[in-house]
Short mmCIF file of C-alpha atoms and ligand atoms in Angstrom, two decimals:
data_model
loop_
_atom_site.label_atom_id
_atom_site.label_comp_id
_atom_site.label_asym_id
_atom_site.label_seq_id
_atom_site.Cartn_x
_atom_site.Cartn_y
_atom_site.Cartn_z
CA MET A 258 108.46 37.32 106.07
CA ASN A 259 107.04 36.89 102.63
CA THR A 260 109.69 36.41 99.98
CA PRO A 261 109.09 38.99 97.27
CA LEU A 262 107.13 37.26 94.55
CA ASN A 263 109.28 38.46 91.69
CA THR A 264 108.14 35.65 89.51
CA PRO A 265 104.62 35.97 90.82
CA PRO A 266 102.43 32.92 90.45
CA SER A 267 99.59 33.57 88.07
CA THR A 268 96.25 34.66 89.40
CA ARG A 269 95.01 31.11 88.66
CA LEU A 270 97.84 29.49 90.59
CA ARG A 271 97.45 31.91 93.49
CA ALA A 272 93.70 31.33 93.72
CA ALA A 273 94.21 27.55 93.78
CA LEU A 274 96.94 27.83 96.44
CA GLU A 275 94.72 30.05 98.57
CA ALA A 276 91.78 27.70 98.20
CA ALA A 277 93.72 24.53 99.03
CA GLY A 278 92.90 23.26 102.49
CA ASP A 279 95.52 20.51 102.26
CA ASP A 280 98.97 19.98 100.83
CA ARG A 281 99.11 19.56 97.10
CA ILE A 282 101.05 20.50 94.04
CA VAL A 283 99.17 22.84 91.71
CA LEU A 284 100.03 22.97 87.99
CA ASP A 285 98.85 25.82 85.80
CA LEU A 286 98.09 24.30 82.41
CA ALA A 287 97.44 27.64 80.71
CA GLY A 288 100.75 28.94 82.04
CA ILE A 289 102.56 25.90 80.60
CA GLU A 290 100.87 26.44 77.25
CA ALA A 291 101.90 30.11 77.25
CA GLN A 292 105.49 29.14 78.01
CA TYR A 293 105.45 26.71 75.06
CA ASP A 294 104.14 29.46 72.78
CA THR A 295 106.87 31.83 73.94
CA LEU A 296 109.56 29.25 73.25
CA LEU A 297 108.31 28.73 69.69
CA ARG A 298 108.21 32.48 69.15
CA GLU A 299 111.81 32.83 70.32
CA LEU A 300 113.14 29.88 68.38
CA PRO A 301 111.19 29.76 65.12
CA GLY A 302 111.42 26.40 63.33
CA ILE A 303 112.16 24.40 66.48
CA ALA A 304 110.14 21.22 67.05
CA VAL A 305 109.62 20.56 70.75
CA ARG A 306 109.99 17.12 72.29
CA PHE A 307 109.01 17.74 75.96
CA ALA A 308 111.30 15.79 78.34
CA MET A 309 108.60 13.86 80.16
CA LYS A 310 110.54 13.21 83.29
CA ALA A 311 110.29 16.89 84.25
CA CYS A 312 106.48 16.58 84.74
CA PRO A 313 104.98 13.18 83.87
CA VAL A 314 101.38 14.33 84.42
CA ASP A 315 98.74 13.22 81.90
CA GLU A 316 96.94 16.59 81.83
CA VAL A 317 100.19 18.45 81.13
CA LEU A 318 101.31 16.02 78.43
CA GLY A 319 97.85 16.18 76.79
CA ARG A 320 97.96 19.96 76.58
CA LEU A 321 101.43 19.93 75.08
CA ALA A 322 100.52 17.23 72.58
CA ALA A 323 97.50 19.23 71.48
CA LYS A 324 99.78 22.22 70.86
CA GLY A 325 101.95 20.14 68.53
CA SER A 326 104.65 19.10 70.94
CA GLY A 327 106.18 15.62 70.84
CA PHE A 328 107.95 13.80 73.65
CA ASP A 329 111.42 12.80 74.75
CA ALA A 330 110.79 9.50 76.49
CA ALA A 331 113.27 7.46 78.49
CA SER A 332 111.58 4.06 78.83
CA PRO A 333 108.75 1.96 77.38
CA ASN A 334 106.46 3.11 80.15
CA GLU A 335 107.09 6.76 79.29
CA ILE A 336 106.55 6.02 75.61
CA ALA A 337 103.21 4.34 76.45
CA GLN A 338 102.18 7.33 78.58
CA ALA A 339 103.12 9.72 75.70
CA LEU A 340 101.05 7.70 73.25
CA ARG A 341 98.01 7.83 75.53
CA THR A 342 97.84 11.58 74.73
CA GLY A 343 97.09 10.63 71.11
CA VAL A 344 100.36 12.10 69.84
CA PRO A 345 101.53 10.49 66.60
CA VAL A 346 104.29 8.03 67.36
CA ASP A 347 106.68 9.79 65.02
CA ARG A 348 106.65 12.69 67.45
CA VAL A 349 108.05 10.44 70.21
CA HIS A 350 111.68 9.46 70.40
CA TYR A 351 113.57 7.27 72.78
CA GLY A 352 115.97 9.87 74.15
CA ASN A 353 117.74 7.76 76.78
CA THR A 354 121.12 6.47 75.71
CA ILE A 355 120.76 3.79 78.36
CA LYS A 356 118.43 0.95 77.40
CA SER A 357 118.29 -2.83 77.65
CA ASP A 358 117.61 -5.13 74.72
CA GLU A 359 114.14 -5.73 76.14
CA HIS A 360 113.35 -2.03 76.33
CA ILE A 361 114.56 -1.36 72.78
CA ALA A 362 112.33 -4.20 71.51
CA ALA A 363 109.35 -2.91 73.56
CA ALA A 364 109.80 0.62 72.16
CA HIS A 365 109.96 -0.78 68.65
CA ARG A 366 106.76 -2.74 69.21
CA LEU A 367 105.11 0.51 70.34
CA GLY A 368 106.11 2.02 66.99
CA VAL A 369 109.10 4.17 67.99
CA ARG A 370 111.67 4.46 65.18
CA GLU A 371 114.03 7.09 66.56
CA PHE A 372 116.60 6.38 69.21
CA ALA A 373 119.36 8.32 70.98
CA THR A 374 122.67 6.56 71.27
CA ASP A 375 126.28 7.20 72.33
CA SER A 376 128.05 3.84 71.99
CA PRO A 377 128.67 1.09 69.42
CA GLU A 378 127.21 -1.47 71.84
CA ASP A 379 123.92 0.42 71.98
CA VAL A 380 123.93 0.81 68.20
CA ALA A 381 124.38 -2.95 67.74
CA ALA A 382 121.45 -3.63 70.07
CA ILE A 383 119.23 -1.13 68.27
CA ALA A 384 120.13 -2.75 64.93
CA VAL A 385 118.94 -6.13 66.29
CA HIS A 386 115.88 -5.08 68.27
CA ALA A 387 114.70 -2.03 66.28
CA PRO A 388 116.06 -2.74 62.79
CA GLY A 389 116.08 0.07 60.26
CA SER A 390 115.49 2.80 62.87
CA ARG A 391 116.86 6.33 62.85
CA VAL A 392 119.55 7.02 65.47
CA PHE A 393 120.91 10.27 66.75
CA CYS A 394 124.23 10.36 68.54
CA ARG A 395 124.63 12.38 71.69
CA LEU A 396 127.79 14.44 72.03
CA ALA A 397 129.25 15.04 75.44
CA THR A 398 129.32 18.61 76.74
CA SER A 399 131.25 20.10 79.66
CA GLY A 400 128.12 20.88 81.65
CA GLU A 401 129.80 24.06 82.86
CA GLY A 402 127.43 26.82 83.81
CA ALA A 403 124.59 24.41 84.71
CA LEU A 404 123.22 23.55 88.13
CA TRP A 405 123.28 19.87 87.06
CA GLY A 406 126.11 19.17 84.60
CA LEU A 407 124.99 15.79 83.15
CA SER A 408 128.45 15.61 81.65
CA ARG A 409 129.90 12.16 82.43
CA LYS A 410 127.05 9.74 82.27
CA PHE A 411 125.91 10.62 78.74
CA GLY A 412 127.36 11.55 75.40
CA CYS A 413 130.57 10.75 73.58
CA SER A 414 133.51 12.65 72.09
CA GLY A 415 133.44 13.90 68.55
CA GLY A 416 135.74 11.07 67.42
CA ASP A 417 133.51 8.47 69.05
CA ALA A 418 130.45 10.06 67.52
CA VAL A 419 131.88 9.61 64.06
CA ARG A 420 132.60 5.93 64.83
CA VAL A 421 129.11 5.46 66.28
CA MET A 422 127.44 6.98 63.22
CA GLU A 423 129.56 4.86 60.90
CA ALA A 424 128.67 1.76 62.88
CA ALA A 425 125.00 2.68 62.62
CA ARG A 426 125.26 2.98 58.85
CA ARG A 427 127.02 -0.41 58.58
CA ALA A 428 124.31 -1.96 60.75
CA GLY A 429 121.52 -0.86 58.45
CA LEU A 430 120.30 1.95 60.70
CA THR A 431 119.82 5.53 59.51
CA PRO A 432 122.42 7.80 61.13
CA SER A 433 119.98 10.67 61.16
CA GLY A 434 121.05 13.19 63.74
CA LEU A 435 123.27 14.57 66.44
CA SER A 436 122.18 15.77 69.92
CA VAL A 437 123.59 17.50 72.96
CA HIS A 438 122.42 18.44 76.46
CA VAL A 439 124.21 21.44 77.90
CA GLY A 440 123.24 20.54 81.49
CA SER A 441 120.06 21.25 83.43
CA GLN A 442 119.25 24.85 84.50
CA GLN A 443 122.08 26.09 82.27
CA MET A 444 122.80 29.64 83.26
CA THR A 445 125.16 30.72 80.49
CA ALA A 446 124.69 31.45 76.77
CA ASP A 447 128.26 30.32 76.18
CA ALA A 448 127.27 26.70 76.86
CA TRP A 449 125.00 26.81 73.75
CA ARG A 450 127.69 28.49 71.69
CA ASP A 451 130.12 25.76 72.68
CA ALA A 452 127.56 23.04 71.92
CA ALA A 453 126.82 24.44 68.44
CA ASP A 454 130.57 24.54 67.74
CA ARG A 455 130.97 20.91 68.74
CA LEU A 456 127.97 19.88 66.68
CA ALA A 457 129.28 21.78 63.65
CA ASP A 458 132.71 20.14 63.87
CA VAL A 459 131.27 16.64 64.00
CA LEU A 460 128.73 17.45 61.29
CA ALA A 461 131.46 18.61 58.92
CA VAL A 462 133.48 15.40 59.46
CA LEU A 463 130.39 13.21 58.96
CA ASN A 464 129.45 15.08 55.78
CA ARG A 465 132.96 14.52 54.40
CA ARG A 466 132.51 10.79 55.05
CA GLY A 467 129.25 10.67 53.21
CA ILE A 468 126.95 10.68 56.28
CA HIS A 469 124.38 13.47 56.15
CA PRO A 470 122.44 13.91 59.38
CA ASP A 471 119.33 16.00 58.78
CA ARG A 472 118.28 16.61 62.36
CA ILE A 473 119.99 18.47 65.19
CA ASN A 474 118.64 17.99 68.71
CA LEU A 475 119.67 20.84 70.99
CA GLY A 476 118.48 19.00 74.08
CA GLY A 477 117.13 20.44 77.33
CA GLY A 478 118.79 22.72 79.80
CA LEU A 479 116.76 25.90 79.26
CA PRO A 480 116.40 27.55 82.66
CA ALA A 481 113.48 28.29 84.96
CA PHE A 482 113.25 31.84 86.32
CA GLY A 483 111.98 31.60 89.92
CA TYR A 484 114.69 29.69 91.77
CA LEU A 485 117.22 30.87 94.31
CA ASP A 486 120.59 29.18 94.26
CA SER A 487 121.68 26.87 97.07
CA ARG A 488 123.02 29.87 99.02
CA GLY A 489 119.82 31.84 98.66
CA GLY A 490 121.12 34.10 95.85
CA VAL A 491 118.79 35.16 93.02
CA LEU A 492 119.29 33.17 89.84
CA ASP A 493 118.69 35.48 86.94
CA PRO A 494 119.27 33.48 83.74
CA PRO A 495 120.15 35.69 80.69
CA ILE A 496 117.35 34.18 78.65
CA ASP A 497 117.31 36.68 75.81
CA LYS A 498 121.01 36.18 75.24
CA ILE A 499 120.54 32.38 75.45
CA PHE A 500 117.87 32.48 72.74
CA ALA A 501 119.97 34.74 70.53
CA VAL A 502 122.95 32.42 70.80
CA ILE A 503 120.77 29.38 70.00
CA ARG A 504 119.42 31.16 66.92
CA GLU A 505 122.97 31.98 65.81
CA GLY A 506 124.02 28.38 66.42
CA MET A 507 121.17 27.12 64.26
CA GLU A 508 122.23 29.41 61.42
CA HIS A 509 125.85 28.33 61.74
CA LEU A 510 124.88 24.67 61.61
CA ARG A 511 122.64 25.22 58.59
CA ALA A 512 125.60 26.88 56.84
CA VAL A 513 127.89 23.95 57.63
CA SER A 514 125.55 21.12 56.65
CA ARG A 515 125.38 19.87 53.06
CA VAL A 516 121.69 18.95 53.55
CA PRO A 517 118.76 20.97 55.05
CA LEU A 518 118.49 20.53 58.82
CA ASP A 519 115.53 20.13 61.14
CA PHE A 520 115.98 21.36 64.69
CA VAL A 521 114.54 19.74 67.79
CA MET A 522 114.71 20.77 71.44
CA GLU A 523 113.85 18.76 74.51
CA PRO A 524 112.96 21.30 77.18
CA GLY A 525 111.81 19.93 80.51
CA ARG A 526 112.20 22.33 83.40
CA HIS A 527 111.78 25.51 81.32
CA LEU A 528 108.22 24.71 80.32
CA VAL A 529 106.85 23.65 83.71
CA ALA A 530 108.93 24.83 86.70
CA ASP A 531 107.49 28.32 87.14
CA HIS A 532 103.95 27.15 86.40
CA GLY A 533 103.74 24.86 89.36
CA ALA A 534 103.74 25.54 93.10
CA ILE A 535 103.29 23.44 96.19
CA ARG A 536 100.84 24.28 98.94
CA ALA A 537 102.64 22.85 101.96
CA HIS A 538 102.35 23.71 105.62
CA VAL A 539 104.60 24.39 108.59
CA SER A 540 105.30 21.26 110.53
CA ARG A 541 107.26 23.13 113.22
CA LEU A 542 109.52 26.13 113.72
CA SER A 543 111.92 24.96 116.42
CA THR A 544 114.78 26.49 118.31
CA ARG A 545 117.86 24.65 119.62
CA HIS A 546 121.29 25.64 120.71
CA ARG A 547 124.43 24.42 118.97
CA GLU A 548 127.80 25.38 120.33
CA GLY A 549 126.08 28.02 122.41
CA GLU A 550 124.37 29.60 119.42
CA ARG A 551 120.63 29.70 119.02
CA GLU A 552 119.52 27.99 115.83
CA HIS A 553 116.07 28.00 114.20
CA TRP A 554 114.86 25.11 112.06
CA LEU A 555 111.80 25.43 109.90
CA TYR A 556 110.43 21.96 109.16
CA LEU A 557 108.02 21.92 106.27
CA SER A 558 105.39 19.25 105.62
CA CYS A 559 107.11 18.36 102.35
CA GLY A 560 110.75 17.95 101.43
CA LYS A 561 113.16 15.92 99.38
CA PHE A 562 111.01 12.79 99.32
CA ASN A 563 107.66 14.35 98.50
CA GLY A 564 108.02 17.22 96.07
CA LEU A 565 111.27 19.04 96.75
CA TYR A 566 113.79 16.54 95.48
CA GLU A 567 116.07 19.30 94.21
CA MET A 568 116.27 21.12 97.55
CA ASP A 569 119.90 20.08 97.94
CA GLN A 570 120.90 22.07 94.83
CA LEU A 571 118.64 25.08 94.97
CA GLN A 572 116.28 26.99 97.25
CA TYR A 573 112.69 27.57 96.42
CA ARG A 574 111.04 30.90 97.21
CA LEU A 575 108.75 30.43 100.18
CA HIS A 576 105.64 32.51 100.79
CA PHE A 577 103.71 32.51 104.07
CA PRO A 578 100.27 33.80 103.14
CA SER A 579 98.90 33.83 106.70
CA ARG A 580 101.77 35.98 108.08
CA PRO A 581 102.06 39.04 105.86
CA GLY A 582 104.74 41.46 106.97
CA ALA A 583 105.66 39.42 110.00
CA ASP A 584 109.00 39.77 111.85
CA THR A 585 111.39 37.15 110.68
CA VAL A 586 114.07 34.87 112.15
CA PRO A 587 116.81 33.20 110.12
CA ALA A 588 116.14 29.47 109.84
CA VAL A 589 117.48 26.33 108.23
CA VAL A 590 114.71 24.90 106.05
CA ALA A 591 114.15 21.14 106.06
CA GLY A 592 111.61 18.48 105.16
CA PRO A 593 109.72 16.31 107.65
CA THR A 594 111.51 12.95 107.39
CA CYS A 595 114.23 11.29 109.49
CA ASP A 596 116.80 11.74 106.74
CA SER A 597 119.50 14.37 107.13
CA ASP A 598 119.59 15.00 103.36
CA ASP A 599 116.03 16.16 103.54
CA ALA A 600 117.05 19.82 103.96
CA TYR A 601 118.42 22.82 102.11
CA ALA A 602 122.07 21.94 101.63
CA HIS A 603 123.81 25.03 102.94
CA GLU A 604 123.01 25.02 106.62
CA HIS A 605 124.93 28.25 107.05
CA ASN A 606 122.66 30.11 104.74
CA ARG A 607 119.54 30.81 106.73
CA VAL A 608 116.27 31.72 105.18
CA PRO A 609 114.20 34.50 106.78
CA VAL A 610 110.94 32.97 107.97
CA PRO A 611 108.15 34.42 110.16
CA GLY A 612 109.24 34.14 113.79
CA ALA A 613 105.64 33.42 114.75
CA ALA A 614 105.26 30.58 112.25
CA ALA A 615 103.07 27.94 113.84
CA SER A 616 102.38 24.32 113.05
CA GLY A 617 99.75 24.17 110.33
CA ASP A 618 100.48 27.57 108.78
CA PRO A 619 100.20 27.33 105.00
CA VAL A 620 103.44 27.78 103.01
CA TRP A 621 103.64 28.23 99.28
CA VAL A 622 106.71 26.72 97.66
CA LEU A 623 107.06 28.63 94.38
CA SER A 624 108.50 27.48 91.03
CA SER A 625 108.27 23.85 92.05
CA GLY A 626 106.51 22.52 88.95
CA ALA A 627 109.51 20.65 87.53
CA TYR A 628 111.05 17.43 88.85
CA ALA A 629 108.46 17.20 91.62
CA THR A 630 105.73 14.70 90.84
CA GLY A 631 108.03 12.07 89.34
CA TYR A 632 110.52 12.21 92.08
CA MET A 633 108.20 11.48 95.02
CA THR A 634 108.73 8.32 97.05
CA GLN A 635 105.94 5.94 97.87
CA GLY A 636 105.64 7.06 101.42
CA PHE A 637 109.21 7.24 102.80
CA ASN A 638 108.80 7.45 106.58
CA GLY A 639 105.04 7.34 106.00
CA PHE A 640 104.93 10.72 104.26
CA ASP A 641 102.58 10.38 101.33
CA PRO A 642 103.34 11.58 97.82
CA LEU A 643 101.58 14.93 97.24
CA PRO A 644 98.40 14.84 95.25
CA TYR A 645 98.34 17.22 92.28
CA LEU A 646 95.74 19.57 90.98
CA CYS A 647 95.65 21.18 87.54
CA VAL A 648 94.17 24.66 87.04
CA ASP A 649 93.27 26.25 83.76
CA HIS A 650 91.91 29.43 82.15
CA GLU A 651 88.26 28.95 83.16
CA GLN A 652 89.08 28.55 86.85
CA GLY A 653 91.01 31.80 87.02
C1 LIG B 824 116.23 15.41 81.42
C2 LIG B 824 116.43 15.52 79.98
C3 LIG B 824 116.01 16.66 79.30
C4 LIG B 824 115.37 17.84 79.97
O1 LIG B 824 116.28 18.57 80.70
P1 LIG B 824 115.88 19.99 81.31
O2 LIG B 824 117.12 20.48 81.93
O3 LIG B 824 114.83 19.76 82.32
O4 LIG B 824 115.41 20.87 80.20
C5 LIG B 824 116.18 16.70 77.92
N1 LIG B 824 116.76 15.69 77.28
C6 LIG B 824 117.20 14.59 77.89
C7 LIG B 824 117.82 13.51 77.06
C8 LIG B 824 117.06 14.48 79.25
O5 LIG B 824 117.52 13.37 79.86
#
């Protein structure tokens, strides 16, 4: 079977997948640029700081930088990679609340003057190792409605945020902003409404205490369109509603603040996921019996350790270009390694795959452009990281 291509890969992507004789991940630079343009059209006035971890590929970063994007970096190495695009350093912030003294000092040496934070300990370290910098405090969110909640490890309560910002002011830093992250692949507009409300409450308290943040960072979490959920159901994020609620939230925050506000977003997945696809191949379609029942397993050439790290939380649409219209069998989909986590999580949800699938058949794994290249292991079980290929207007 061929999964309906209801977020069809672009002609460019399709041509590159068809031409590929070997496994690789293909990234459509023009598609990523178009996604960036759409985002700016939907959210006028937003400055984008692309979350590098979603696709730390030089060609992608270079295109985004040329369009005016900045970067959300999480370590000195990411900062250095961002700067290699030629982006001005004031468009790069250190968005990771977790950083050692050494890494704060290294970022400061590279010229970074804007740091995320969520604790007085981190503020004290920034004051010593990056004196005079601007800090923005990350508020915790519930993470509800997202495939990955990100709710416990990062962010503080409103009360703590006020204490953190006051500590920053006392330490000679500029308490310049507030940030949130509503959770990755956030599927509800309500999450952004809730985030804007939390931000507004803290902003009002800070303003009353004479602290006037002038920048609101709405974080990442914007969804991709082409995934199936971990049970194979279609994910259909209400993107128009999400954008409308974000615009309303921006207006609300502007009304609350005593000073003009700049708005920043840190999309990762949303800009790249649907503009990348993996050309993999069938390792084997096998049949075994468990408790008397016949069970099919489709082993792909790539899996959790080389390109499909997120396969335990979602299912990718698979396309079998050499078996159009073939009869299907329901199969558990898994990667090629000797690790039992290297598989779609819900074994009971079988994926229809061509019953005649043979070793070597090409398989396209769609919407796999986010959290793929950075998450590959250096040859776990001897399976190499996938090479990548970028395509562009001219090639399509
Ligand atoms: C990972 C991350 C992002 C991007 O998240 P997406 O869900 O991919 O948009 C943005 N900001 C921060 C601080 C992150 O850690």
